[in-house]
PDB file of C-alpha atoms (C1' of nucleotides) in Angstrom:
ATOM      1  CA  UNK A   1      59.548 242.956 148.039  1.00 29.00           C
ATOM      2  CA  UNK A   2      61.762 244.643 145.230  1.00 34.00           C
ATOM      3  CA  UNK A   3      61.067 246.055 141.886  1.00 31.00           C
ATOM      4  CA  UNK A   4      62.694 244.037 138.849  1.00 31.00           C
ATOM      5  CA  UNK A   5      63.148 246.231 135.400  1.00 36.00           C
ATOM      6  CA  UNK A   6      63.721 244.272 132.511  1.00 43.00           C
ATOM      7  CA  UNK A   7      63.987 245.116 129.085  1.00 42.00           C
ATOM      8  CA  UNK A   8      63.320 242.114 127.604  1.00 47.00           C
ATOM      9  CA  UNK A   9      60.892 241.006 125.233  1.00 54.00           C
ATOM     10  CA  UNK A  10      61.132 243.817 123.121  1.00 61.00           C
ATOM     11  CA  UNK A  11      58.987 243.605 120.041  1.00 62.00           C
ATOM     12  CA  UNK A  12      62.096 242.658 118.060  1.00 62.00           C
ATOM     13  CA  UNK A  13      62.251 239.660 119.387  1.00 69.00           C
ATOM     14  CA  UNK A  14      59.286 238.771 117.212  1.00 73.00           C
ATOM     15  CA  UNK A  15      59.657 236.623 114.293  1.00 85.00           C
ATOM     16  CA  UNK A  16      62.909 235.382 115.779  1.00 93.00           C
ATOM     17  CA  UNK A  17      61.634 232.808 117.831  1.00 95.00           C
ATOM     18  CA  UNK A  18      62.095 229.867 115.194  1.00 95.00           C
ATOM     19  CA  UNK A  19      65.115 230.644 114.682  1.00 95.00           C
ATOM     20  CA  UNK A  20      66.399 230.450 118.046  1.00 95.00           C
ATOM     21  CA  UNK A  21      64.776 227.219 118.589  1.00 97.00           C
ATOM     22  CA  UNK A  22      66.173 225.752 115.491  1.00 97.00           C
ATOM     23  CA  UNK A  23      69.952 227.012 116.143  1.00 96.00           C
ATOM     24  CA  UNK A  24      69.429 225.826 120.020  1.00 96.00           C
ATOM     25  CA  UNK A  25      68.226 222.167 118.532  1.00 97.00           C
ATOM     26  CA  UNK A  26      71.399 222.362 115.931  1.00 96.00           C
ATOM     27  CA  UNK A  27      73.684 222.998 119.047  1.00 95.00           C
ATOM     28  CA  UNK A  28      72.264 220.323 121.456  1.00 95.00           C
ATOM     29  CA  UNK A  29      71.012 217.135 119.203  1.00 93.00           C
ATOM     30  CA  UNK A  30      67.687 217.326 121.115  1.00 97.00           C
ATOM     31  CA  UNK A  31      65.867 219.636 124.062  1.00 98.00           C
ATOM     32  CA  UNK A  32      62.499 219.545 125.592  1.00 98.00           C
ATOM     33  CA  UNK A  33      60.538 222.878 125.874  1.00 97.00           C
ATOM     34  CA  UNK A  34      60.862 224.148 129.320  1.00 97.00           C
ATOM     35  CA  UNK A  35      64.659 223.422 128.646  1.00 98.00           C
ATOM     36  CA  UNK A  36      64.679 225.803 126.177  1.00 97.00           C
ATOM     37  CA  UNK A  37      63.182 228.370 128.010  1.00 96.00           C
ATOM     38  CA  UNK A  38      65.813 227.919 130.353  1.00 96.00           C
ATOM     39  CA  UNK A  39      68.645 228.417 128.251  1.00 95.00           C
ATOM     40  CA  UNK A  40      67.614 230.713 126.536  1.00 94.00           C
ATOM     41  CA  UNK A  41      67.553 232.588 129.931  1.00 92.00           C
ATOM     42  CA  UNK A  42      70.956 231.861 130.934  1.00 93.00           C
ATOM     43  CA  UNK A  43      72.186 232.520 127.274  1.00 91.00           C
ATOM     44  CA  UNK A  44      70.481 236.078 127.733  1.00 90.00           C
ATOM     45  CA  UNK A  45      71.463 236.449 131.116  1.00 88.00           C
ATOM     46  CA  UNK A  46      67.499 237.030 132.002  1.00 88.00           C
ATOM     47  CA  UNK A  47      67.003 239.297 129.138  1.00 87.00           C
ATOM     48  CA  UNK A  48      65.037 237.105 127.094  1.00 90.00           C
ATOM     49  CA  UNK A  49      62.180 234.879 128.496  1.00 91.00           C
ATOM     50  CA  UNK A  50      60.709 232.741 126.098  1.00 94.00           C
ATOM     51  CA  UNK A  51      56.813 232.006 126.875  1.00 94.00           C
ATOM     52  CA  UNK A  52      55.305 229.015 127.030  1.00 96.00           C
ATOM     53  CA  UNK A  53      52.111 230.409 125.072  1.00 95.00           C
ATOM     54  CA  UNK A  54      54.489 230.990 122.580  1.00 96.00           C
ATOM     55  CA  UNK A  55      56.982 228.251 122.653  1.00 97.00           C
ATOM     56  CA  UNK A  56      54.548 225.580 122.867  1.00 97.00           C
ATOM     57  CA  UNK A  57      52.920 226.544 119.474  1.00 97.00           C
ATOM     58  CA  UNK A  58      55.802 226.638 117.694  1.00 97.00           C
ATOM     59  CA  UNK A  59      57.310 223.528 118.506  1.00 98.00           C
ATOM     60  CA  UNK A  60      54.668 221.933 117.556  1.00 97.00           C
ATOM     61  CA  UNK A  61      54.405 224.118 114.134  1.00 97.00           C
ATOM     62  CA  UNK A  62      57.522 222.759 113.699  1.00 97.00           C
ATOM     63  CA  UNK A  63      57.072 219.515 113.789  1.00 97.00           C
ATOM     64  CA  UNK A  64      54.023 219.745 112.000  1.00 96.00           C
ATOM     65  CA  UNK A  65      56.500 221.096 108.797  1.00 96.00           C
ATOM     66  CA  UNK A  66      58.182 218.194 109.379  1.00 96.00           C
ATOM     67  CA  UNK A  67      61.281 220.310 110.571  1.00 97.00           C
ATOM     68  CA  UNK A  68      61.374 218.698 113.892  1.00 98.00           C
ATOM     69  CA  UNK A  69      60.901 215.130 115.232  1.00 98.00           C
ATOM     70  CA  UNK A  70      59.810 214.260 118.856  1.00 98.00           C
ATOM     71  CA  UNK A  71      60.216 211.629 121.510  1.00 97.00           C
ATOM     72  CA  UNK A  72      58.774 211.604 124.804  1.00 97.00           C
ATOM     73  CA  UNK A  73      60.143 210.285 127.510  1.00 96.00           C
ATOM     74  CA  UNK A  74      59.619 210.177 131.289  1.00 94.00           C
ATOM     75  CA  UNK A  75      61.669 211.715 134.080  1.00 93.00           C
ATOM     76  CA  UNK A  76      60.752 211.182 137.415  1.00 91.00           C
ATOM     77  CA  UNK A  77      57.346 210.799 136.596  1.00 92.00           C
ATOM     78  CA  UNK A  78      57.220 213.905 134.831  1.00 94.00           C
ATOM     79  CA  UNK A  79      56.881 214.154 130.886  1.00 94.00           C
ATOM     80  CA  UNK A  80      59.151 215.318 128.952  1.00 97.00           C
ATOM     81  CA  UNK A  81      58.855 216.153 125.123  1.00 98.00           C
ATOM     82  CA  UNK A  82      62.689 215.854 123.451  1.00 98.00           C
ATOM     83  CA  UNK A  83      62.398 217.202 120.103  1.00 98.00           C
ATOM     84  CA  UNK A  84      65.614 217.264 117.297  1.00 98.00           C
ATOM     85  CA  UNK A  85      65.854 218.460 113.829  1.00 98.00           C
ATOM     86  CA  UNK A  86      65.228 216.451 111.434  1.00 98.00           C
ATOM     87  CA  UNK A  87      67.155 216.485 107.889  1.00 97.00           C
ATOM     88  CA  UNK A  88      65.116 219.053 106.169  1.00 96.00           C
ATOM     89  CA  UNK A  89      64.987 220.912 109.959  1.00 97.00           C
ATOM     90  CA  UNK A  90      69.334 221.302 109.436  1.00 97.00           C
ATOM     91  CA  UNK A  91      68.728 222.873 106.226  1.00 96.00           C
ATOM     92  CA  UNK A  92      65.994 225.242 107.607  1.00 95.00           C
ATOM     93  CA  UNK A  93      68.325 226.345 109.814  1.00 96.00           C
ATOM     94  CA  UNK A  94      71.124 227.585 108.011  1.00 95.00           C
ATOM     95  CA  UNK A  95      68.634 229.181 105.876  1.00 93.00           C
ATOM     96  CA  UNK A  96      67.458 230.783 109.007  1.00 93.00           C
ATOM     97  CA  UNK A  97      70.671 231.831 110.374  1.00 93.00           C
ATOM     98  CA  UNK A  98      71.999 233.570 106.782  1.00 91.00           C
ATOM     99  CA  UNK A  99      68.380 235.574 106.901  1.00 90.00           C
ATOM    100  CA  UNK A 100      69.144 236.658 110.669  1.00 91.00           C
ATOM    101  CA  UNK A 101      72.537 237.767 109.276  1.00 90.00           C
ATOM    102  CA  UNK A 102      70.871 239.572 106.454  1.00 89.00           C
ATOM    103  CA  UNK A 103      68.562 241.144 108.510  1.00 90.00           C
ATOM    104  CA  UNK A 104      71.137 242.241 110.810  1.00 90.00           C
ATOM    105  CA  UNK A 105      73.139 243.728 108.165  1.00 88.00           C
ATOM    106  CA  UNK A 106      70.492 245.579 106.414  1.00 89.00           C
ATOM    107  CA  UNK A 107      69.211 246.949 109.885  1.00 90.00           C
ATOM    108  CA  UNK A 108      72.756 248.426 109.975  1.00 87.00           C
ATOM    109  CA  UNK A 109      72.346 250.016 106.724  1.00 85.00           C
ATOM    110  CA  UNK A 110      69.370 251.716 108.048  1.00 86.00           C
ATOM    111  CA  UNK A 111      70.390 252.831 111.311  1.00 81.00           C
ATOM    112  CA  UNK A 112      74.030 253.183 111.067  1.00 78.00           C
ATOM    113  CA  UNK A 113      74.250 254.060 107.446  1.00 70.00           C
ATOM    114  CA  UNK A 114      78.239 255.489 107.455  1.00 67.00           C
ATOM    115  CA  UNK A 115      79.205 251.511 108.171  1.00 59.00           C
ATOM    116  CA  UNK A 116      77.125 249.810 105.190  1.00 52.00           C
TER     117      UNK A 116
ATOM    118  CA  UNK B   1      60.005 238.358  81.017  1.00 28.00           C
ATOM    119  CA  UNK B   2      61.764 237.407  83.896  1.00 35.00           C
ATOM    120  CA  UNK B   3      62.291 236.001  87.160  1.00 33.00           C
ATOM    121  CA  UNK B   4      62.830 238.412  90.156  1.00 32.00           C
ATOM    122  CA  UNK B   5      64.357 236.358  93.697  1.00 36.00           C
ATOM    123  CA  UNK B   6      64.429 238.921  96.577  1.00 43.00           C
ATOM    124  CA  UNK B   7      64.540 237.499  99.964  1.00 43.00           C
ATOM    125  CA  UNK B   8      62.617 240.519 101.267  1.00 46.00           C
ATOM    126  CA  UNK B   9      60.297 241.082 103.752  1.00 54.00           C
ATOM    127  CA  UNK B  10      61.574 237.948 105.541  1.00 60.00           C
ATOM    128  CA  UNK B  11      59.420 237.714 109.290  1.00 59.00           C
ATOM    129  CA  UNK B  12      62.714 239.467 111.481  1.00 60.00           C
ATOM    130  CA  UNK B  13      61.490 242.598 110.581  1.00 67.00           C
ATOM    131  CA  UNK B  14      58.626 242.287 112.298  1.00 74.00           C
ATOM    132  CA  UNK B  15      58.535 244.683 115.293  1.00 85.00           C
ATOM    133  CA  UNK B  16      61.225 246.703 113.532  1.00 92.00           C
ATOM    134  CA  UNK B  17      59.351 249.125 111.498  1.00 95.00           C
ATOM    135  CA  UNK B  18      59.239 251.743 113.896  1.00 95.00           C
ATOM    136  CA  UNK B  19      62.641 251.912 115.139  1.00 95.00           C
ATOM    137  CA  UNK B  20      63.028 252.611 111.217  1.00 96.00           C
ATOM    138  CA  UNK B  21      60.533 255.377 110.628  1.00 97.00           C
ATOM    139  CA  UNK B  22      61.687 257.338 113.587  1.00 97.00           C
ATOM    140  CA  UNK B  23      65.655 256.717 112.780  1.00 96.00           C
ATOM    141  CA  UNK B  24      65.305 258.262 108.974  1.00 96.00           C
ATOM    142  CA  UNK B  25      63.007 260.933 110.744  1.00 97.00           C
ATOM    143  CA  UNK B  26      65.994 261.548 113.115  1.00 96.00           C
ATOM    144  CA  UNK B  27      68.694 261.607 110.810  1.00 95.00           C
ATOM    145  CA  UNK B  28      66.199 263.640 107.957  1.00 95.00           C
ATOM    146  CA  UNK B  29      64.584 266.217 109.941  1.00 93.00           C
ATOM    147  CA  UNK B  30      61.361 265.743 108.244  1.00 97.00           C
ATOM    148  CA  UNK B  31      60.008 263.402 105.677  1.00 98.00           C
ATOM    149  CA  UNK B  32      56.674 262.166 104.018  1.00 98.00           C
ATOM    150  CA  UNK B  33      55.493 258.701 103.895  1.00 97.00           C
ATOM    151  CA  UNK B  34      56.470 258.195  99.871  1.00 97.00           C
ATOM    152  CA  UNK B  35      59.766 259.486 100.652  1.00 98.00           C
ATOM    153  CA  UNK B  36      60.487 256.882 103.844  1.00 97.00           C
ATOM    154  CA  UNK B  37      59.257 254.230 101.130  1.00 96.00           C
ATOM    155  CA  UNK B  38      62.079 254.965  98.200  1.00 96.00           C
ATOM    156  CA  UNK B  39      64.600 255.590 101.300  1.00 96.00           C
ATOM    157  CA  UNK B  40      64.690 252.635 102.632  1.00 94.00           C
ATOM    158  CA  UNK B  41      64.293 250.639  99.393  1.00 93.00           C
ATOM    159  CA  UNK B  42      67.423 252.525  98.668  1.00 93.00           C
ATOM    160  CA  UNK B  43      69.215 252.160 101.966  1.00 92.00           C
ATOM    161  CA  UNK B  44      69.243 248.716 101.560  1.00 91.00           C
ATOM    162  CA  UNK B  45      69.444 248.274  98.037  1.00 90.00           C
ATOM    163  CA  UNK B  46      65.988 247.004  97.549  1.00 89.00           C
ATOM    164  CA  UNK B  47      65.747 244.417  99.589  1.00 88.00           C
ATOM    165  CA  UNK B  48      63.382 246.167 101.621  1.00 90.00           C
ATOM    166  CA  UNK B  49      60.410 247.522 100.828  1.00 91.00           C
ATOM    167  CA  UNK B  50      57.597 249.053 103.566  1.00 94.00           C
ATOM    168  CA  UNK B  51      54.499 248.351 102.134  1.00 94.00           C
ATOM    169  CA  UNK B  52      51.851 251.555 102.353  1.00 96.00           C
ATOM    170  CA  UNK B  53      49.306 248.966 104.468  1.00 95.00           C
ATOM    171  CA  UNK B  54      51.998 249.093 107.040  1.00 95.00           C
ATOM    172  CA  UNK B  55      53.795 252.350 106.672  1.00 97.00           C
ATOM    173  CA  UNK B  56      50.798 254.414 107.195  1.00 97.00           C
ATOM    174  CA  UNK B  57      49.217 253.051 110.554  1.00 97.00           C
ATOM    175  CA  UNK B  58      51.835 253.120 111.724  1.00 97.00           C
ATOM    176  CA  UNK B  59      53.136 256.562 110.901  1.00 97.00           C
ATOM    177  CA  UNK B  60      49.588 257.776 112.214  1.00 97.00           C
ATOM    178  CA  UNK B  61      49.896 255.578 115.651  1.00 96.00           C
ATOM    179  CA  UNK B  62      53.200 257.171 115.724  1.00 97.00           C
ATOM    180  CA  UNK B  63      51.295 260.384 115.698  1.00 97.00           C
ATOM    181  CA  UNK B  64      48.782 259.692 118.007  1.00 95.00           C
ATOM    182  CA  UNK B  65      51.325 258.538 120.739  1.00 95.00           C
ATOM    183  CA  UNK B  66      52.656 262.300 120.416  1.00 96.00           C
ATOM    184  CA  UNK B  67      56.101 260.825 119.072  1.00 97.00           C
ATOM    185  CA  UNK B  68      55.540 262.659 115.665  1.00 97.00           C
ATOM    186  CA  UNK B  69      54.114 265.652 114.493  1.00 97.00           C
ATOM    187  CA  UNK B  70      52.735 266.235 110.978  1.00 97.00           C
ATOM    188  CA  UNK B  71      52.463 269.210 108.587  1.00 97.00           C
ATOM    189  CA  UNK B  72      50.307 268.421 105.555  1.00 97.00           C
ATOM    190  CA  UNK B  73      51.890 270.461 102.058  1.00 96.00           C
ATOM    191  CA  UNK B  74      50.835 270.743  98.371  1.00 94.00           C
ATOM    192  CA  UNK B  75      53.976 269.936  95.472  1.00 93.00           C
ATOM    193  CA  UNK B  76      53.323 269.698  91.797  1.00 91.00           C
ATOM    194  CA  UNK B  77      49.008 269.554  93.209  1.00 91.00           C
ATOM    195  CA  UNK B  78      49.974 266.202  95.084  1.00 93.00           C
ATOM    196  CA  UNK B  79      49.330 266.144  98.846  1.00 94.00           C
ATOM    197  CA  UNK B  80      52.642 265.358 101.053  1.00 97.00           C
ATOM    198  CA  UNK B  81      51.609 265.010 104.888  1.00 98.00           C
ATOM    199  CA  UNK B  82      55.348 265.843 106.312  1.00 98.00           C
ATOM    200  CA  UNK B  83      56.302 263.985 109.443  1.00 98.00           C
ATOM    201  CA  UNK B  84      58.810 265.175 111.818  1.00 98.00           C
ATOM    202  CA  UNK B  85      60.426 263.939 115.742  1.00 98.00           C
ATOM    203  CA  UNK B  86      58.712 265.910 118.687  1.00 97.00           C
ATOM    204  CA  UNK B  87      60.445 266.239 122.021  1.00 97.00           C
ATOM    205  CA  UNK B  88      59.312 263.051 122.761  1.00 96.00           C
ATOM    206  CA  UNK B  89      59.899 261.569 119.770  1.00 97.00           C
ATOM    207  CA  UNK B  90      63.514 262.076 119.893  1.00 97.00           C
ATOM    208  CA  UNK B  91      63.973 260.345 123.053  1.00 95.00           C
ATOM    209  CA  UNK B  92      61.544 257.179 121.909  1.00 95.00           C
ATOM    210  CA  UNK B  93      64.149 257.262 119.368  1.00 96.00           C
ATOM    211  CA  UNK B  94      67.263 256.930 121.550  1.00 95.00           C
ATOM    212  CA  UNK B  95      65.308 254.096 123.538  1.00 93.00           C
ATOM    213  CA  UNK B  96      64.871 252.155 119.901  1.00 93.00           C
ATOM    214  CA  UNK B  97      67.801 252.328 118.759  1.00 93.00           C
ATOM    215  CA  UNK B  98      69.354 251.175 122.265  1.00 91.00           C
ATOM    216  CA  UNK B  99      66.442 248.227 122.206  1.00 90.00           C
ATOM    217  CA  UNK B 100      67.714 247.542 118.283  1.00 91.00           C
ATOM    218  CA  UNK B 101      71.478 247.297 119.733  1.00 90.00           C
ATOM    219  CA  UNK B 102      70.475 245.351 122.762  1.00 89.00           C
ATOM    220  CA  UNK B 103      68.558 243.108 120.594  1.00 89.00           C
ATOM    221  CA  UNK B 104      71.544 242.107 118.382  1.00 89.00           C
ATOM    222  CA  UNK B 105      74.058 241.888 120.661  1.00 87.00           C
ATOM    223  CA  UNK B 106      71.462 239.241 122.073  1.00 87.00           C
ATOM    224  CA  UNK B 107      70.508 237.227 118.689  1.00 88.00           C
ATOM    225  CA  UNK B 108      74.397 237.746 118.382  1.00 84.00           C
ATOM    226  CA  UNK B 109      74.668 235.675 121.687  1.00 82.00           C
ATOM    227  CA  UNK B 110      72.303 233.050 120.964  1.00 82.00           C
ATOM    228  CA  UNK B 111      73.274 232.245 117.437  1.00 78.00           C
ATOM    229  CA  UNK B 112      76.707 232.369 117.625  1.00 76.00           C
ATOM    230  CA  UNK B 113      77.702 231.506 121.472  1.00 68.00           C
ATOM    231  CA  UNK B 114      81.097 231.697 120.989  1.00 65.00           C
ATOM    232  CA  UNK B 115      82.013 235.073 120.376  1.00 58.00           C
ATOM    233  CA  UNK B 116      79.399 236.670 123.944  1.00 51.00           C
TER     234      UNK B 116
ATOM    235  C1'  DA C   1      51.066 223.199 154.531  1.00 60.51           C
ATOM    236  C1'  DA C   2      52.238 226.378 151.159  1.00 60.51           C
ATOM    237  C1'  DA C   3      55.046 228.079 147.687  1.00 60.51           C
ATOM    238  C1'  DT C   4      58.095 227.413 143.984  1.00 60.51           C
ATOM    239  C1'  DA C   5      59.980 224.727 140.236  1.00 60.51           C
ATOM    240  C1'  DT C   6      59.257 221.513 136.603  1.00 60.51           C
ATOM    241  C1'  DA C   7      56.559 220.186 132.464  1.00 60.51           C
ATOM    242  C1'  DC C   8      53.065 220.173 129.272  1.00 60.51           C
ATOM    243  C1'  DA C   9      48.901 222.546 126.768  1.00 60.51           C
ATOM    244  C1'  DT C  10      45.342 225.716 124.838  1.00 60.51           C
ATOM    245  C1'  DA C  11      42.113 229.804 124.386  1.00 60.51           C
ATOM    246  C1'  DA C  12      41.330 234.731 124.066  1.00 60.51           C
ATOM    247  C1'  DT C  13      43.229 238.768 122.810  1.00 60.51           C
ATOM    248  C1'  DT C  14      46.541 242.037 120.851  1.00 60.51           C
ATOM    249  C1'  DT C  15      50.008 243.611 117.780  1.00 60.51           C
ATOM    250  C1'  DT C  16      51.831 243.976 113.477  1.00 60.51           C
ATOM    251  C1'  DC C  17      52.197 242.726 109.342  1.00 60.51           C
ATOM    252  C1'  DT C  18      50.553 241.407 104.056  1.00 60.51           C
ATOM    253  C1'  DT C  19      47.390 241.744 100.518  1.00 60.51           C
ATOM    254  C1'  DA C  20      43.801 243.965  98.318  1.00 60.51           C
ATOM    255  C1'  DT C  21      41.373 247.858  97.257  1.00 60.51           C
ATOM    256  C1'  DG C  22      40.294 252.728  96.578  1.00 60.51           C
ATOM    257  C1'  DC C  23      41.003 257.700  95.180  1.00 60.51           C
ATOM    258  C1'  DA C  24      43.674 261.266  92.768  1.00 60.51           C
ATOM    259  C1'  DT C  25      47.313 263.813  89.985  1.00 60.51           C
ATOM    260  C1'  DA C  26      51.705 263.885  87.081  1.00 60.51           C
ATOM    261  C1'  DA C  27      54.773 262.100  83.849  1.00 60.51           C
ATOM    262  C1'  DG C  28      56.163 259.110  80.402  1.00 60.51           C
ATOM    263  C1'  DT C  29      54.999 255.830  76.523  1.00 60.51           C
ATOM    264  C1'  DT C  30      52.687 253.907  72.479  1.00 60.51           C
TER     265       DT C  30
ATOM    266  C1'  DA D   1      44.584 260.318  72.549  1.00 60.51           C
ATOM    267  C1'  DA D   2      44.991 256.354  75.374  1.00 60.51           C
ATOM    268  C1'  DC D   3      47.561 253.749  78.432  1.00 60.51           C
ATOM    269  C1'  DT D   4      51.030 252.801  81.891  1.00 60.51           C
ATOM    270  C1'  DT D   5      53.998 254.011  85.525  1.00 60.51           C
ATOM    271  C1'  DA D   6      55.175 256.990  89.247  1.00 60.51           C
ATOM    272  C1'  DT D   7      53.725 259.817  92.979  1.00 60.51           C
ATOM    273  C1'  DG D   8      50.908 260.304  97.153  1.00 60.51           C
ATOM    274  C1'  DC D   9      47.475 259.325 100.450  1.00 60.51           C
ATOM    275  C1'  DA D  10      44.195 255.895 102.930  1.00 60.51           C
ATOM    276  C1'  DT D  11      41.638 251.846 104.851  1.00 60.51           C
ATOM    277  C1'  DA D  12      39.713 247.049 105.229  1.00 60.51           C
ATOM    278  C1'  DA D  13      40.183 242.041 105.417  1.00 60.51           C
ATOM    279  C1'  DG D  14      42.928 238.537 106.674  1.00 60.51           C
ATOM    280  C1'  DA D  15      47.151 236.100 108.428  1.00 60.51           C
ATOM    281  C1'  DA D  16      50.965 235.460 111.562  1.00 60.51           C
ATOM    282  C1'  DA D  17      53.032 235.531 115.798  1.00 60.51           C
ATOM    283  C1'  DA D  18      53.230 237.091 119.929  1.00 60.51           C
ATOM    284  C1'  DT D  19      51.217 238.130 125.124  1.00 60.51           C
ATOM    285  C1'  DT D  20      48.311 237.065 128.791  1.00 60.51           C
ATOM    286  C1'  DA D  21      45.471 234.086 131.181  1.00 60.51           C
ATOM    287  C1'  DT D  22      44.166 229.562 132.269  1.00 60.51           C
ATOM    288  C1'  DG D  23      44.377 224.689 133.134  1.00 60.51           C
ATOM    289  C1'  DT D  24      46.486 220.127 134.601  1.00 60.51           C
ATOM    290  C1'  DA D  25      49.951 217.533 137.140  1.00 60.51           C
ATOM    291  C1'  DT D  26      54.153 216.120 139.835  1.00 60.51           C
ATOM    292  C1'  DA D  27      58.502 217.275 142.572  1.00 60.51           C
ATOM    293  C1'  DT D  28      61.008 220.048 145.556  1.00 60.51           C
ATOM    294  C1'  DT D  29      61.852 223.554 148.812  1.00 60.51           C
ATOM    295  C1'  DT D  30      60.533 226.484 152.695  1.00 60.51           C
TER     296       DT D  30
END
DNA sequence: AAATATACATAATTTTCTTATGCATAAGTT
DNA sequence: AACTTATGCATAAGAAAATTATGTATATTT
């Protein structure tokens, strides 16, 4: 038995998750959901673990914006859901990215105001 | 008449509100809600703007968690409720602002791999 | 045989925000 | 004098996006 502390999952991290999906989908052609969560791990080093109760939903908002197409396909008898952006889903995400960079910036301002 | 574009308010700063409040409180000693309002719009230029619906919960959660303490004072007949950092307050601070650095040097990790 | 990993999904709840509304005084404008 | 904008607080209704808890099912490891 041992005691694991981990920071992640901050309350930051809220809001970002579509982002993350959509750069992760612009970097890899096309994913399925628990392979996300899974990189995102390793990309993180454990810091950030992506839930399924809130990974699930938003792939499927997504897609339902018509930012994301799926396929399904079977591997070894298990289901998998491959999902890739669609045209309009590549221009979301450089919009997404240059907010995230804006946001960044501007937190700067605020909490490190000598380097704005 | 005319047309006014501001990309503010965009979903990332979700979550980050309170890492703001107490950072101005640390750097400012003590300040009232108003005045953390017209700070930050002119921190970052405007592109930012706390609305009172959030500002205020969350300055009174702040208070209830025994992070701030409050003074209430009367300018010009107008009622200013002055907050300022207690003990604990200033160490909730540190742990934000650490969180807020962790949480970019993440993002920072995800979205742009190549530079981790 | 049991536990863990893989793979999806949804419901209930919580957190945190936006939007709308309300009260009140001071200062500036028409 | 009347109206608008700025200053200053507050809360309620609703929306958005997460967490936590479940549920189903197969494959792999112990």
């Amino acid at each position: 038995m041992y005691i694991c502390i981990v920071m992640s999952n901050s309350k930051l991290y809220k809001g970002s998750l579509n982002t993350i999906i959509l750069k992760l989908l612009n970097e890899n052609d096309k994913m399925y959901g628990y392979e996300i969560t899974q990189k995102v791990k390793e990309l993180t080093k454990g810091e950030l673990k992506i839930t399924e109760g809130a990974l699930y939903p938003a792939l499927h908002k997504l897609e339902a914006e018509g930012l994301l197409d799926v396929e399904v396909a079977k591997v070894d008898n298990r289901l998998r859901k491959y999902y890739k952006l669609t045209e309009n889903g590549t221009k979301e995400t450089a919009n997404k990215l240059e907010e995230l960079a804006e946001y960044i910036k501007t937190m700067q301002a605020l909490v490190n105001p000598k380097l704005a």
